[in-house]
Coordinates of C-alpha atoms in Angstrom, one line a residue:
M1315 CA 114.3 -57.1 133.9
I1316 CA 111.7 -58.1 136.5
A1317 CA 113.1 -60.8 138.9
N1318 CA 111.5 -63.0 141.4
P1319 CA 114.2 -63.4 144.1
N1320 CA 112.2 -66.4 145.6
A1321 CA 112.2 -68.4 142.4
G1322 CA 113.2 -72.0 142.9
N1323 CA 116.4 -72.1 140.9
M1324 CA 117.7 -68.6 141.6
G1325 CA 120.7 -67.7 143.7
D1326 CA 122.8 -64.5 144.1
G1327 CA 125.6 -65.9 141.8
L1328 CA 123.2 -66.7 139.0
F1329 CA 121.4 -63.4 139.4
R1330 CA 124.7 -61.5 138.9
K1331 CA 125.6 -63.6 135.9
V1332 CA 122.3 -62.7 134.2
Q1333 CA 122.8 -59.0 134.9
D1334 CA 126.4 -59.1 133.6
T1335 CA 125.2 -60.9 130.4
L1336 CA 122.5 -58.4 129.6
A1337 CA 124.1 -55.2 130.9
G1338 CA 127.2 -55.7 128.7
D1339 CA 125.4 -54.7 125.5
F1340 CA 122.1 -53.1 126.7
R1341 CA 120.8 -50.5 129.0
L1342 CA 119.4 -52.7 131.7
E1343 CA 117.1 -51.7 134.6
V1344 CA 116.4 -54.4 137.2
S1345 CA 113.4 -54.6 139.6
E1346 CA 112.6 -57.3 142.1
T1347 CA 109.2 -58.5 143.2
S1348 CA 108.2 -58.9 146.8
E1349 CA 104.6 -60.1 146.6
R1350 CA 102.0 -61.4 144.1
S1351 CA 101.0 -59.0 141.3
D1352 CA 104.2 -56.9 141.7
A1353 CA 105.5 -58.1 138.4
T1354 CA 102.3 -56.8 136.6
H1355 CA 102.7 -53.3 138.1
L1356 CA 106.4 -53.2 137.4
A1357 CA 105.9 -54.3 133.8
A1358 CA 103.2 -51.6 133.3
D1359 CA 105.6 -49.0 134.6
A1360 CA 108.3 -50.3 132.2
V1361 CA 106.0 -50.1 129.2
A1362 CA 105.0 -46.5 130.1
S1363 CA 108.7 -45.6 130.3
G1364 CA 109.3 -46.7 126.7
V1365 CA 111.5 -49.8 127.0
D1366 CA 112.0 -52.2 124.1
A1367 CA 111.5 -55.4 126.1
V1368 CA 110.7 -56.7 129.6
V1369 CA 112.5 -59.8 130.7
A1370 CA 110.8 -62.0 133.3
L1371 CA 113.4 -63.8 135.5
G1372 CA 111.4 -66.4 137.5
G1373 CA 108.9 -69.2 137.1
D1374 CA 105.7 -69.4 135.1
G1375 CA 103.8 -67.2 137.6
T1376 CA 106.3 -64.3 137.2
V1377 CA 106.2 -64.7 133.4
N1378 CA 102.4 -64.7 133.4
E1379 CA 102.2 -61.6 135.6
V1380 CA 104.7 -59.7 133.4
A1381 CA 102.7 -60.7 130.3
Q1382 CA 99.5 -59.1 131.6
S1383 CA 101.0 -55.6 130.9
L1384 CA 102.6 -56.4 127.6
V1385 CA 99.6 -57.8 125.7
H1386 CA 98.5 -55.5 122.9
T1387 CA 101.8 -53.5 123.1
D1388 CA 105.0 -53.5 121.0
V1389 CA 107.1 -54.2 124.0
A1390 CA 108.5 -57.8 123.8
L1391 CA 108.5 -60.4 126.5
G1392 CA 111.7 -62.2 127.3
I1393 CA 111.8 -65.3 129.5
I1394 CA 114.7 -66.5 131.7
P1395 CA 113.3 -69.6 133.5
A1396 CA 114.2 -69.9 137.2
G1397 CA 111.1 -71.6 138.6
T1398 CA 110.2 -75.2 139.4
T1399 CA 108.7 -76.3 136.1
N1400 CA 109.1 -73.4 133.6
V1401 CA 106.5 -74.7 131.1
M1402 CA 106.3 -71.7 128.8
A1403 CA 110.1 -71.4 128.3
R1404 CA 110.5 -75.1 127.7
S1405 CA 107.6 -75.2 125.3
V1406 CA 109.0 -72.6 123.0
G1407 CA 112.6 -73.8 123.1
I1408 CA 114.3 -71.3 125.4
P1409 CA 117.3 -72.9 127.1
A1410 CA 116.5 -74.4 130.5
D1411 CA 119.4 -73.0 132.4
V1412 CA 119.5 -69.4 133.5
V1413 CA 122.9 -68.5 132.0
G1414 CA 122.0 -70.2 128.6
A1415 CA 118.7 -68.4 128.5
S1416 CA 120.4 -65.1 129.2
A1417 CA 122.7 -65.5 126.3
F1418 CA 119.8 -66.7 124.1
L1419 CA 117.8 -63.5 124.9
A1420 CA 120.9 -61.3 124.4
S1421 CA 121.3 -62.6 120.9
R1422 CA 117.6 -62.0 120.2
L1423 CA 117.7 -58.5 121.5
E1424 CA 120.8 -57.8 119.4
S1425 CA 119.2 -59.2 116.2
G1426 CA 115.7 -57.8 116.9
A1427 CA 114.2 -61.3 116.5
R1428 CA 110.7 -61.6 118.0
K1429 CA 107.6 -63.6 117.3
R1430 CA 104.0 -62.4 117.6
I1431 CA 102.0 -65.1 119.4
N1432 CA 98.4 -65.8 120.4
V1433 CA 97.4 -65.7 124.1
G1434 CA 94.3 -66.9 125.9
R1435 CA 92.1 -64.9 128.3
I1436 CA 90.0 -66.2 131.1
G1437 CA 87.9 -63.5 132.6
E1438 CA 90.2 -60.5 132.6
R1439 CA 93.4 -62.5 133.1
Y1440 CA 95.6 -63.5 130.1
F1441 CA 97.4 -66.9 130.0
L1442 CA 100.2 -68.0 127.8
F1443 CA 100.0 -71.8 127.9
G1444 CA 96.9 -72.9 129.9
A1445 CA 94.1 -72.4 132.4
G1446 CA 91.8 -74.6 134.3
M1447 CA 88.8 -74.8 136.5
G1448 CA 88.0 -77.6 139.0
L1449 CA 90.2 -80.4 140.2
D1450 CA 93.6 -79.4 138.7
A1451 CA 93.2 -75.9 140.2
E1452 CA 92.4 -77.4 143.6
V1453 CA 95.6 -79.4 143.4
I1454 CA 97.6 -76.3 142.6
R1455 CA 96.0 -74.4 145.5
S1456 CA 96.9 -77.2 147.9
V1457 CA 100.5 -77.3 146.7
E1458 CA 100.9 -73.5 146.9
T1459 CA 99.8 -73.5 150.6
R1460 CA 103.0 -75.6 151.4
P1461 CA 105.8 -73.9 149.5
E1462 CA 108.6 -75.7 151.5
R1463 CA 107.2 -79.2 150.6
K1464 CA 106.9 -78.0 147.0
R1465 CA 110.5 -76.8 146.9
R1466 CA 111.8 -80.0 148.6
L1467 CA 109.7 -82.7 146.8
G1468 CA 109.0 -80.9 143.5
H1469 CA 106.9 -82.8 141.0
F1470 CA 106.3 -85.7 143.3
F1471 CA 104.5 -83.4 145.7
F1472 CA 102.1 -82.4 142.8
L1473 CA 101.5 -86.1 142.1
Q1474 CA 100.8 -86.8 145.8
E1475 CA 98.3 -84.0 145.9
A1476 CA 96.7 -85.0 142.6
V1477 CA 96.1 -88.5 144.0
S1478 CA 94.6 -87.3 147.3
T1479 CA 92.4 -84.7 145.6
A1480 CA 91.2 -87.1 143.0
A1481 CA 90.1 -89.5 145.8
R1482 CA 87.9 -86.7 147.2
Y1483 CA 86.3 -86.2 143.8
R1484 CA 85.2 -89.8 143.3
A1485 CA 81.7 -89.3 144.7
A1486 CA 81.4 -85.7 143.5
E1487 CA 78.8 -84.6 141.0
P1488 CA 80.1 -82.8 138.0
R1489 CA 79.3 -79.1 138.5
I1490 CA 81.1 -77.2 135.8
A1491 CA 79.0 -76.5 132.7
V1492 CA 81.2 -76.2 129.6
T1493 CA 80.2 -74.5 126.4
V1494 CA 82.7 -74.6 123.5
D1495 CA 82.2 -72.2 120.6
G1496 CA 78.6 -71.7 121.6
I1497 CA 77.7 -75.5 121.9
D1498 CA 76.8 -77.0 125.3
Q1499 CA 79.1 -80.0 126.2
G1500 CA 77.5 -81.0 129.5
R1501 CA 78.8 -80.8 133.1
F1502 CA 82.3 -81.8 134.3
L1503 CA 84.6 -82.1 137.3
L1504 CA 87.4 -80.2 135.6
A1505 CA 87.9 -78.2 132.5
L1506 CA 91.3 -77.4 131.1
I1507 CA 92.1 -75.0 128.3
A1508 CA 95.4 -74.8 126.5
N1509 CA 97.0 -72.2 124.2
A1510 CA 100.3 -74.0 123.9
G1511 CA 101.7 -77.4 124.8
P1512 CA 102.6 -79.4 126.7
F1513 CA 100.3 -78.5 129.5
T1514 CA 103.0 -79.2 132.1
Y1515 CA 106.0 -81.3 132.8
F1516 CA 106.8 -84.2 135.2
G1517 CA 110.5 -83.9 135.7
R1518 CA 111.9 -83.9 132.1
R1519 CA 108.8 -85.6 130.6
P1520 CA 106.1 -83.4 128.9
V1521 CA 102.5 -84.1 130.0
H1522 CA 100.5 -84.2 126.8
V1523 CA 97.0 -83.4 127.8
F1524 CA 96.6 -81.6 124.5
P1525 CA 98.6 -83.4 121.9
D1526 CA 97.2 -81.3 119.0
V1527 CA 97.6 -77.8 120.5
R1528 CA 99.8 -75.3 118.6
L1529 CA 100.7 -71.8 119.7
H1530 CA 99.8 -70.4 116.3
K1531 CA 96.3 -72.0 116.3
G1532 CA 93.2 -71.8 118.5
L1533 CA 92.6 -73.1 122.0
D1534 CA 92.2 -76.7 122.9
V1535 CA 89.8 -77.9 125.6
F1536 CA 89.8 -81.1 127.7
A1537 CA 87.1 -81.8 130.3
L1538 CA 86.5 -84.9 132.5
S1539 CA 83.1 -85.8 134.0
R1540 CA 84.0 -88.7 136.3
I1541 CA 86.8 -89.7 138.6
G1542 CA 87.2 -93.4 139.5
R1543 CA 89.6 -95.4 141.6
G1544 CA 92.0 -96.0 138.6
T1545 CA 91.6 -92.6 136.9
V1546 CA 94.9 -91.0 138.0
P1547 CA 97.0 -94.0 136.8
R1548 CA 95.0 -94.2 133.6
L1549 CA 95.5 -90.5 133.0
A1550 CA 99.2 -90.8 133.6
W1551 CA 99.4 -93.6 131.0
A1552 CA 97.3 -91.7 128.5
F1553 CA 99.2 -88.4 128.9
F1554 CA 102.6 -90.0 128.6
V1555 CA 101.9 -92.8 126.2
S1556 CA 98.5 -93.8 124.7
R1557 CA 96.6 -90.5 124.2
S1558 CA 93.5 -92.6 124.9
H1559 CA 92.0 -89.9 127.2
L1560 CA 90.9 -88.0 124.1
H1561 CA 88.3 -90.7 123.4
W1562 CA 87.0 -91.8 126.8
S1563 CA 83.2 -91.8 127.2
H1564 CA 83.5 -89.5 130.2
S1565 CA 86.0 -87.1 128.6
N1566 CA 85.4 -84.2 126.2
Y1567 CA 88.1 -82.8 123.9
H1568 CA 88.1 -80.0 121.3
H1569 CA 90.9 -78.7 119.1
D1570 CA 91.4 -75.2 117.6
V1571 CA 88.5 -73.3 119.2
T1572 CA 88.1 -69.6 119.9
S1573 CA 85.8 -69.4 122.9
V1574 CA 84.8 -71.4 126.0
E1575 CA 82.2 -70.6 128.7
L1576 CA 82.5 -72.2 132.2
R1577 CA 79.7 -72.0 134.7
A1578 CA 79.3 -73.6 138.1
P1579 CA 76.5 -73.3 140.8
A1580 CA 79.1 -72.3 143.4
P1581 CA 82.6 -70.9 143.2
V1582 CA 85.3 -73.5 142.3
P1583 CA 89.1 -73.2 142.1
V1584 CA 90.7 -71.6 139.0
E1585 CA 94.3 -71.5 137.8
V1586 CA 96.2 -69.7 135.0
D1587 CA 99.6 -70.8 133.8
G1588 CA 100.0 -73.1 136.8
D1589 CA 99.1 -70.5 139.5
Y1590 CA 96.0 -70.6 141.6
I1591 CA 94.0 -67.3 141.2
G1592 CA 90.9 -67.9 143.3
E1593 CA 87.4 -69.4 143.2
W1594 CA 85.0 -68.4 140.5
D1595 CA 81.5 -69.5 139.6
R1596 CA 81.8 -68.4 135.9
A1597 CA 84.4 -67.6 133.3
N1598 CA 84.5 -66.6 129.7
V1599 CA 87.6 -67.9 127.9
A1600 CA 88.7 -66.5 124.6
L1601 CA 91.5 -66.7 122.1
I1602 CA 93.3 -63.4 121.6
P1603 CA 95.2 -63.7 118.3
S1604 CA 98.6 -62.1 117.6
A1605 CA 98.6 -60.3 121.0
L1606 CA 102.1 -60.5 122.4
D1607 CA 105.7 -60.2 121.1
L1608 CA 108.0 -62.9 122.4
L1609 CA 111.8 -62.8 122.1
L1610 CA 112.4 -66.0 120.2

């Protein structure tokens, strides 16, 4: 088990309960992360040592880092959600509370139940549920620079940053050239790619940017070429209720695709599974079928 001790919903008491639940029936080894990318290296060491499964105890960033070393292996990924949003765990039906998720995983380890799933890849980085270039990644970058406000305000801080970032994009020229399965789609301010849904959550409510995406199918793509004064409220209504964003004249949506190319004249922010990973001026995105065993 690879644990992020700084995850938003983790405390010493819960950490001990998780260990007690898993150590009762299995030989458990526990490692804690101290900085970004630790989980990837720790997971690689675990795979090399011959373990049956690696459990990620933390948020979506920890889960993503662990998955990097498990793709194309027979070592299963287990998820115990302890972050702020926990998109992947919630999207596949893993219990939201840490203790319940521990018991859920223990039962799957006991029975050997696992499911082989598709993943996406952007550049050399794998993603489980989504990736993005442009405005959404800039919002995530801004939020991650102020972790205390993120912890205190939660999803409302994301909304605040989304509104202020969108305001700066109103006069911006679309810079990201998007090609889907070899066909040019034009230039956009943001491009989002999903392998699973929903794309995120606002509190308990799923944000359905990609209402048709399925984990056992191809990738879905949503791109937006213009941001106006009322775009954020319209997007909120569309994501939660109407699904009208799929048909806007300045949006572009594709379902069940296998490849996406993103190009920009200068580096722009990029995120994977809700974590900012830097600024890129180009990225090839691909579907990687049947690439990862998930304890489900």
